[in-house]
Tab-separated table of C-alpha atoms and ligand atoms in Angstrom:
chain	number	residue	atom	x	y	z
A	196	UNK	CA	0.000	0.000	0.000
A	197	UNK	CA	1.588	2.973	-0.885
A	198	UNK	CA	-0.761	6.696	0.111
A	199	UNK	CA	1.218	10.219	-0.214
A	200	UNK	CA	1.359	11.191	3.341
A	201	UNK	CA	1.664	14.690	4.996
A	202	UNK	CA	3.574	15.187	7.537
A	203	UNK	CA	3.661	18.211	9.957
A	204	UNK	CA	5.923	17.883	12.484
A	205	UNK	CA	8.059	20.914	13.567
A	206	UNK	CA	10.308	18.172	15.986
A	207	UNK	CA	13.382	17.650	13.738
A	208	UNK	CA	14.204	14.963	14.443
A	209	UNK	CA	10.740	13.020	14.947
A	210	UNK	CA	9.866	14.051	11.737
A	211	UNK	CA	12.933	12.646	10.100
A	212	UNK	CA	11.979	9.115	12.178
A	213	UNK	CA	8.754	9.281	10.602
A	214	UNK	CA	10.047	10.080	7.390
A	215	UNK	CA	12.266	7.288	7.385
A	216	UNK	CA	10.116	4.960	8.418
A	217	UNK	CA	7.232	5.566	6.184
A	218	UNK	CA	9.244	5.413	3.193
A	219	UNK	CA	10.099	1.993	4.752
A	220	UNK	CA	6.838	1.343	4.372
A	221	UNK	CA	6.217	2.470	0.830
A	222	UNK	CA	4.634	5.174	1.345
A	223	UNK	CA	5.916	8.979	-0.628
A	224	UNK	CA	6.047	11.640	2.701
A	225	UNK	CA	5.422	15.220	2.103
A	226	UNK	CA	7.086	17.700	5.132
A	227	UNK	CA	5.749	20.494	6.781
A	228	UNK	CA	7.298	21.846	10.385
A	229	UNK	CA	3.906	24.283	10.384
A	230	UNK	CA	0.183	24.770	9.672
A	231	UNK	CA	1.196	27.687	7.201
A	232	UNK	CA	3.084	25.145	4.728
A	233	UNK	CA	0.901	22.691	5.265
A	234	UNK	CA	-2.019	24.538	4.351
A	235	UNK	CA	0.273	25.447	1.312
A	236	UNK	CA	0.606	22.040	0.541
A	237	UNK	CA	-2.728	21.219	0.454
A	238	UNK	CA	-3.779	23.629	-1.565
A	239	UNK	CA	-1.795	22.401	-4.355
A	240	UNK	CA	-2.439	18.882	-4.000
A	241	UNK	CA	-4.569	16.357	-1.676
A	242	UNK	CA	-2.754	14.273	0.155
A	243	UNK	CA	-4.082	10.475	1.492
A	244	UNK	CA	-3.573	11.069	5.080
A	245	UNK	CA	-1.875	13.445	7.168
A	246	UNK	CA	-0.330	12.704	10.419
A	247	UNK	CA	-0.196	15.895	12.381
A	248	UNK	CA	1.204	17.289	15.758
A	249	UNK	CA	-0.904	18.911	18.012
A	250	UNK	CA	1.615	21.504	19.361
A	251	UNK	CA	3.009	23.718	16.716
A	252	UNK	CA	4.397	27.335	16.475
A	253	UNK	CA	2.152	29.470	15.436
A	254	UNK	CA	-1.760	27.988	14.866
A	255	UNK	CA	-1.824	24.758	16.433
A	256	UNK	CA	-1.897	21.125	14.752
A	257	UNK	CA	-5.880	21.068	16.703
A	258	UNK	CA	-6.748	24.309	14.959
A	259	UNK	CA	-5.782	23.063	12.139
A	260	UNK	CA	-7.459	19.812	12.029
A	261	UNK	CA	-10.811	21.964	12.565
A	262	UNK	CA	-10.207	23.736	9.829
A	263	UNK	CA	-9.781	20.869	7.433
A	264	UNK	CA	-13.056	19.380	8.658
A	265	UNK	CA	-15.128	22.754	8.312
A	266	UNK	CA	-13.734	23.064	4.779
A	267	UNK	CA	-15.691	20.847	1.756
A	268	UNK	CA	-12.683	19.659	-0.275
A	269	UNK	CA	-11.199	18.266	3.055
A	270	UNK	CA	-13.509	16.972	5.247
A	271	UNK	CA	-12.818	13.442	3.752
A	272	UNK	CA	-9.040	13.697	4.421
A	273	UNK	CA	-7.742	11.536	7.294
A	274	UNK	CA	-6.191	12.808	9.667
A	275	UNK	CA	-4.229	11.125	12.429
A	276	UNK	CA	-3.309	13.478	15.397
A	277	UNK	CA	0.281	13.155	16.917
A	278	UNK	CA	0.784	14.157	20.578
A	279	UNK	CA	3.095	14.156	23.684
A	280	UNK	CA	0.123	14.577	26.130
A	281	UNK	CA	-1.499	11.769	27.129
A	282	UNK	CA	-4.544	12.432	29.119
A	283	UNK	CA	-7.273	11.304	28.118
A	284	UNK	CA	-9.127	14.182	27.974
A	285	UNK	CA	-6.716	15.589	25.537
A	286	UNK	CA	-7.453	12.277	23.534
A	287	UNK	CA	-10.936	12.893	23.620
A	288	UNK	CA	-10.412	16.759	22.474
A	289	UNK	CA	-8.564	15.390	19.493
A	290	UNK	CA	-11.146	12.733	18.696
A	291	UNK	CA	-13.817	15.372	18.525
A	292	UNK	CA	-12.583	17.736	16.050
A	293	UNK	CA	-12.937	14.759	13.710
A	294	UNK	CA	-9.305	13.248	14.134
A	295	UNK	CA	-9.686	9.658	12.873
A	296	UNK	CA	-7.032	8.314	15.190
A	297	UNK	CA	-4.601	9.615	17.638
A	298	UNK	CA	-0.846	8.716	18.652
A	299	UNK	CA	0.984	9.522	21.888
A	300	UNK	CA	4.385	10.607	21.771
A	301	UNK	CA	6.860	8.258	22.242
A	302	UNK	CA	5.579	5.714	19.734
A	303	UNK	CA	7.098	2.990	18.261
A	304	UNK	CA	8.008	3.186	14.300
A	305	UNK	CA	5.834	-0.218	13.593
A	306	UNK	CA	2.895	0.926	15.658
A	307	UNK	CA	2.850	4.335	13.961
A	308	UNK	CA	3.037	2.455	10.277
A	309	UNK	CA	-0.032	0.103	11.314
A	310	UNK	CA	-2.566	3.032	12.498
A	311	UNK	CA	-1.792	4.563	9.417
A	312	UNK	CA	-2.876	1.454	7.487
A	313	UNK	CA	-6.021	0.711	9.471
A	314	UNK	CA	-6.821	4.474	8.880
A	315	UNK	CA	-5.693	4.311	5.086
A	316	UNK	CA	-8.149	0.801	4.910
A	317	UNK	CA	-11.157	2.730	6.662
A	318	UNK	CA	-11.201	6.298	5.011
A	319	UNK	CA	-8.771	5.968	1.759
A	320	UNK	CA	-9.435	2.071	0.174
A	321	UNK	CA	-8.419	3.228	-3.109
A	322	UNK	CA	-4.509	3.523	-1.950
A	323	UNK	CA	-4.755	0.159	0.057
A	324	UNK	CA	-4.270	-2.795	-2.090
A	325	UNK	CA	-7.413	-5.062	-1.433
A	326	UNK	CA	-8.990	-5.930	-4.754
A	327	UNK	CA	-12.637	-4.764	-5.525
A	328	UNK	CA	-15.650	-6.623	-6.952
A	329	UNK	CA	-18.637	-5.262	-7.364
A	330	UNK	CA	-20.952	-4.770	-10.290
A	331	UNK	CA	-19.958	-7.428	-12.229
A	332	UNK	CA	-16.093	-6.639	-12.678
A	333	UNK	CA	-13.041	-7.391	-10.192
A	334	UNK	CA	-10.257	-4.854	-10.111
A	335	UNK	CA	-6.690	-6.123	-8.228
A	336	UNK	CA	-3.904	-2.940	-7.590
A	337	UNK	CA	-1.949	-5.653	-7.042
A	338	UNK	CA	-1.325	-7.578	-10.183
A	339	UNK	CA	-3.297	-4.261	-11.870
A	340	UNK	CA	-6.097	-6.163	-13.974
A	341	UNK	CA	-9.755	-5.691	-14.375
A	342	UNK	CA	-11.388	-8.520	-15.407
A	343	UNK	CA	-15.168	-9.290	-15.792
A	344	UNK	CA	-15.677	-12.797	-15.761
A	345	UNK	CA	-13.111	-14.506	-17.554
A	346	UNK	CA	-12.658	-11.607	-19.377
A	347	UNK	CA	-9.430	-8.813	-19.113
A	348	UNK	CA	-10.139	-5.025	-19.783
A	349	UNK	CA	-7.703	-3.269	-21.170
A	350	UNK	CA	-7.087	0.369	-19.255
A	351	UNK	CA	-4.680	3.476	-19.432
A	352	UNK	CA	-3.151	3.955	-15.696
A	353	UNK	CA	-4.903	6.851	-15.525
A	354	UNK	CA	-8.660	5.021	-15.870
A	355	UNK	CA	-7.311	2.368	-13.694
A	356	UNK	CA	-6.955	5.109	-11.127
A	357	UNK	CA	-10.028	6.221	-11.729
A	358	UNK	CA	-11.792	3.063	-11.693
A	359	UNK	CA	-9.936	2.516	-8.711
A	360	UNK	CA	-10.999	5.260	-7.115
A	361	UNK	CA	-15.342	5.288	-8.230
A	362	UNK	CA	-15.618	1.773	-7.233
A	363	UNK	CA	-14.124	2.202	-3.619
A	364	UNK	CA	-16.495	4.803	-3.369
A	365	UNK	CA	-19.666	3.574	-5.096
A	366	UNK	CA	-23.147	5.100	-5.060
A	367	UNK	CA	-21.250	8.667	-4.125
A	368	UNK	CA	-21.709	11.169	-7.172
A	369	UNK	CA	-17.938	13.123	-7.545
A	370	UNK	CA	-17.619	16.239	-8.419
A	371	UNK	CA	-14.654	16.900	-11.392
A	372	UNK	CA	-13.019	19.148	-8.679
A	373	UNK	CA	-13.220	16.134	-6.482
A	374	UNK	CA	-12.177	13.694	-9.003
A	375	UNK	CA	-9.033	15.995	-10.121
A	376	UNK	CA	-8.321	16.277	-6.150
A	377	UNK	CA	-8.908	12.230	-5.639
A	378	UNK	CA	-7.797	11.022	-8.998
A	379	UNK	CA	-5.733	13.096	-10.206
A	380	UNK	CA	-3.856	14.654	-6.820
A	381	UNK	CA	-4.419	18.051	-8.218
A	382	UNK	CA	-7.095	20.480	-8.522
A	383	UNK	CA	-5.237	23.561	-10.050
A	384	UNK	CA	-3.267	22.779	-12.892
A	385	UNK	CA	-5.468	20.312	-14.926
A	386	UNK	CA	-8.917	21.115	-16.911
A	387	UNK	CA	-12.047	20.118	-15.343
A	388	UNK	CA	-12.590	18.801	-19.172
A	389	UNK	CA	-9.977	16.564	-18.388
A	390	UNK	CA	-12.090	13.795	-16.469
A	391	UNK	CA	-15.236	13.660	-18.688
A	392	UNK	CA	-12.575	12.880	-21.242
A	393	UNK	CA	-11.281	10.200	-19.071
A	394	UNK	CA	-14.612	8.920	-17.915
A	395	UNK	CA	-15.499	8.358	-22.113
A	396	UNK	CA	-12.135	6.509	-22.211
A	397	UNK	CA	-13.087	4.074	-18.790
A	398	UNK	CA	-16.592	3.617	-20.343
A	399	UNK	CA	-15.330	2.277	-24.229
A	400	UNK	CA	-13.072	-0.122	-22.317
A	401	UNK	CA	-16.032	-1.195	-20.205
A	402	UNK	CA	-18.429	-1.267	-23.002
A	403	UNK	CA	-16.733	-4.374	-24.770
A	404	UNK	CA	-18.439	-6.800	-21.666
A	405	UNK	CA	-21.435	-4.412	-21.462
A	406	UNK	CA	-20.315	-3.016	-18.284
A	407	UNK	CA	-20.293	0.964	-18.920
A	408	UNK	CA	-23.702	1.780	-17.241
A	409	UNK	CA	-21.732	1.208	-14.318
A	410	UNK	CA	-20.543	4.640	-14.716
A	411	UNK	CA	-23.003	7.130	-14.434
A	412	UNK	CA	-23.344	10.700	-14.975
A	413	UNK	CA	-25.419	12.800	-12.504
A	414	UNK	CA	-26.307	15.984	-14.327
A	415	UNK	CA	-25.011	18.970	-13.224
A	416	UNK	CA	-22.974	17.349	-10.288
A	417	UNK	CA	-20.576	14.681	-11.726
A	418	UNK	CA	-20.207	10.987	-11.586
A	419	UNK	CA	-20.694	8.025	-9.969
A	420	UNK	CA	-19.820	4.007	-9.879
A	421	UNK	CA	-23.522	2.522	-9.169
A	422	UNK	CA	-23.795	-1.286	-9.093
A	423	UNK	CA	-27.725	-0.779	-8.060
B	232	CA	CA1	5.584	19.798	18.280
C-alpha cells in the first residue's frame, strides 16, 4: 500500500523518524514543520492522510485539524493526530474535532506504520491494495487487472486510477473538482474537461463486456460508480 502522506511535524528529528520509516513502508512523505506550509501544501495537491502534531508554532496542529473538517474539499481527508500529552481528555479533544485516530508521543516506528494502514483501509481504500468486486467486474492494484468474468479489460493507468478510485467509493456522485483532487492529486493545474474525457475513455473499455452503465453521470454534479 503505498498513500502520499503529509507530515507536519516541527520536531526535527521526529519528523525525520517518521520520514524514514514511512518510506520503509512504501509510502511517498510530504514535510511540513507548520500549519502555514501545510495549508500550502494542500492547496496544491490532496494528500491520502496526514499525520499531524498537536503543538506547533504558530496555529496549532488542533486548529488546524478543525479547519480541514469545516472546509468541503477536506472533510474526507484523514487525519491522524500526533501528541506528547497523554490524558485522556486531551485524547478525547482530538477525537472530537474529527481526528480519525490519535498517537501519543513516544511511539514505536511499527505501531505508527499500522494506524496509518487501518486508517488508510477505513477512510482511503483506493490507496490500500485489497482488490474490488462489485458490479460485475473485479479490479486487483496488485497484479493491476480488471477482469469481468473470464474476461481482461484493457485500461490506461490513468482510468485504472479512476476506476480505482469510483468503485471504492460507489453510489457517491464526484464532483470533477473532487475527481481531479482524488484522482488526479491536483485540482489547479489540470482542466475540469480533463475527467469527462477520461470517464469516455473508462466507459469504451467497459463497453466491450457491457459493463459501462456502471458509470453514471449525474447531471449537473458529476459521476458516480452505481452497481444498483
Ligand atoms: Ca511539536
Amino acid at each position: 500500500m503505498a498513500a502520499t502522506i503529509l507530515v507536519v511535524e516541527d520536531e526535527p528529528s521526529i519528523q525525520s523518524l517518521i520520514e524514514v520509516n514511512l518510506r520503509r513502508a512504501g509510502h511517498e512523505v510530504i514535510l511540513a514543520s507548520d500549519v502555514e506550509t501545510a495549508r500550502r501544501l494542500v492547496g496544491a495537491a490532496l494528500p491520502d492522510l496526514i499525520l499531524l502534531d498537536w503543538m506547533l508554532p504558530g496555529l496549532s496542529g488542533i486548529d488546524f485539524a478543525r479547519q480541514l473538517r469545516r472546509d468541503a474539499r477536506t472533510k474526507m481527508l484523514p487525519v491522524i493526530m500526533l501528541t506528547a500529552r497523554s490524558e485522556e481528555r486531551d485524547k478525547v479533544e482530538g477525537l472530537d474535532v474529527g481526528a480519525d485516530d490519535y498517537i501519543t508521543k513516544p511511539f514505536s516506528p511499527r505501531e505508527l506504520v499500522a494506524r496509518i494502514k487501518a486508517v488508510l483501509r477505513r477512510h482511503a481504500p483506493q490507496v490500500t491494495e485489497d482488490a474490488v468486486e462489485l458490479g460485475g467486474i473485479r479490479l486487483d492494484p496488485v497484479s493491476h487487472r480488471v477482469t469481468a468474468g473470464n474476461e481482461d479489460i484493457a485500461f490506461g493507468p490513468t482510468e485504472f486510477r479512476l476506476l480505482h478510485f469510483l468503485m471504492t467509493h460507489p453510489e457517491r456522485v464526484y464532483t470533477r473538482t473532487q475527481l481531479l483532487d482524488q484522482v488526479w492529486g491536483d485540482h489547479v493545474f489540470v482542466e475540469e474537461r480533463t475527467v469527462d474525457v477520461h470517464i469516455r475513455r473508462l466507459r469504451a473499455a467497459l463497453e466491450a463486456t457491457g459493463h459501462d452503465s456502471l458509470v453514471q453521470t449525474v447531471r449537473g454534479s458529476g459521476y458516480r460508480f452505481s452497481a444498483t
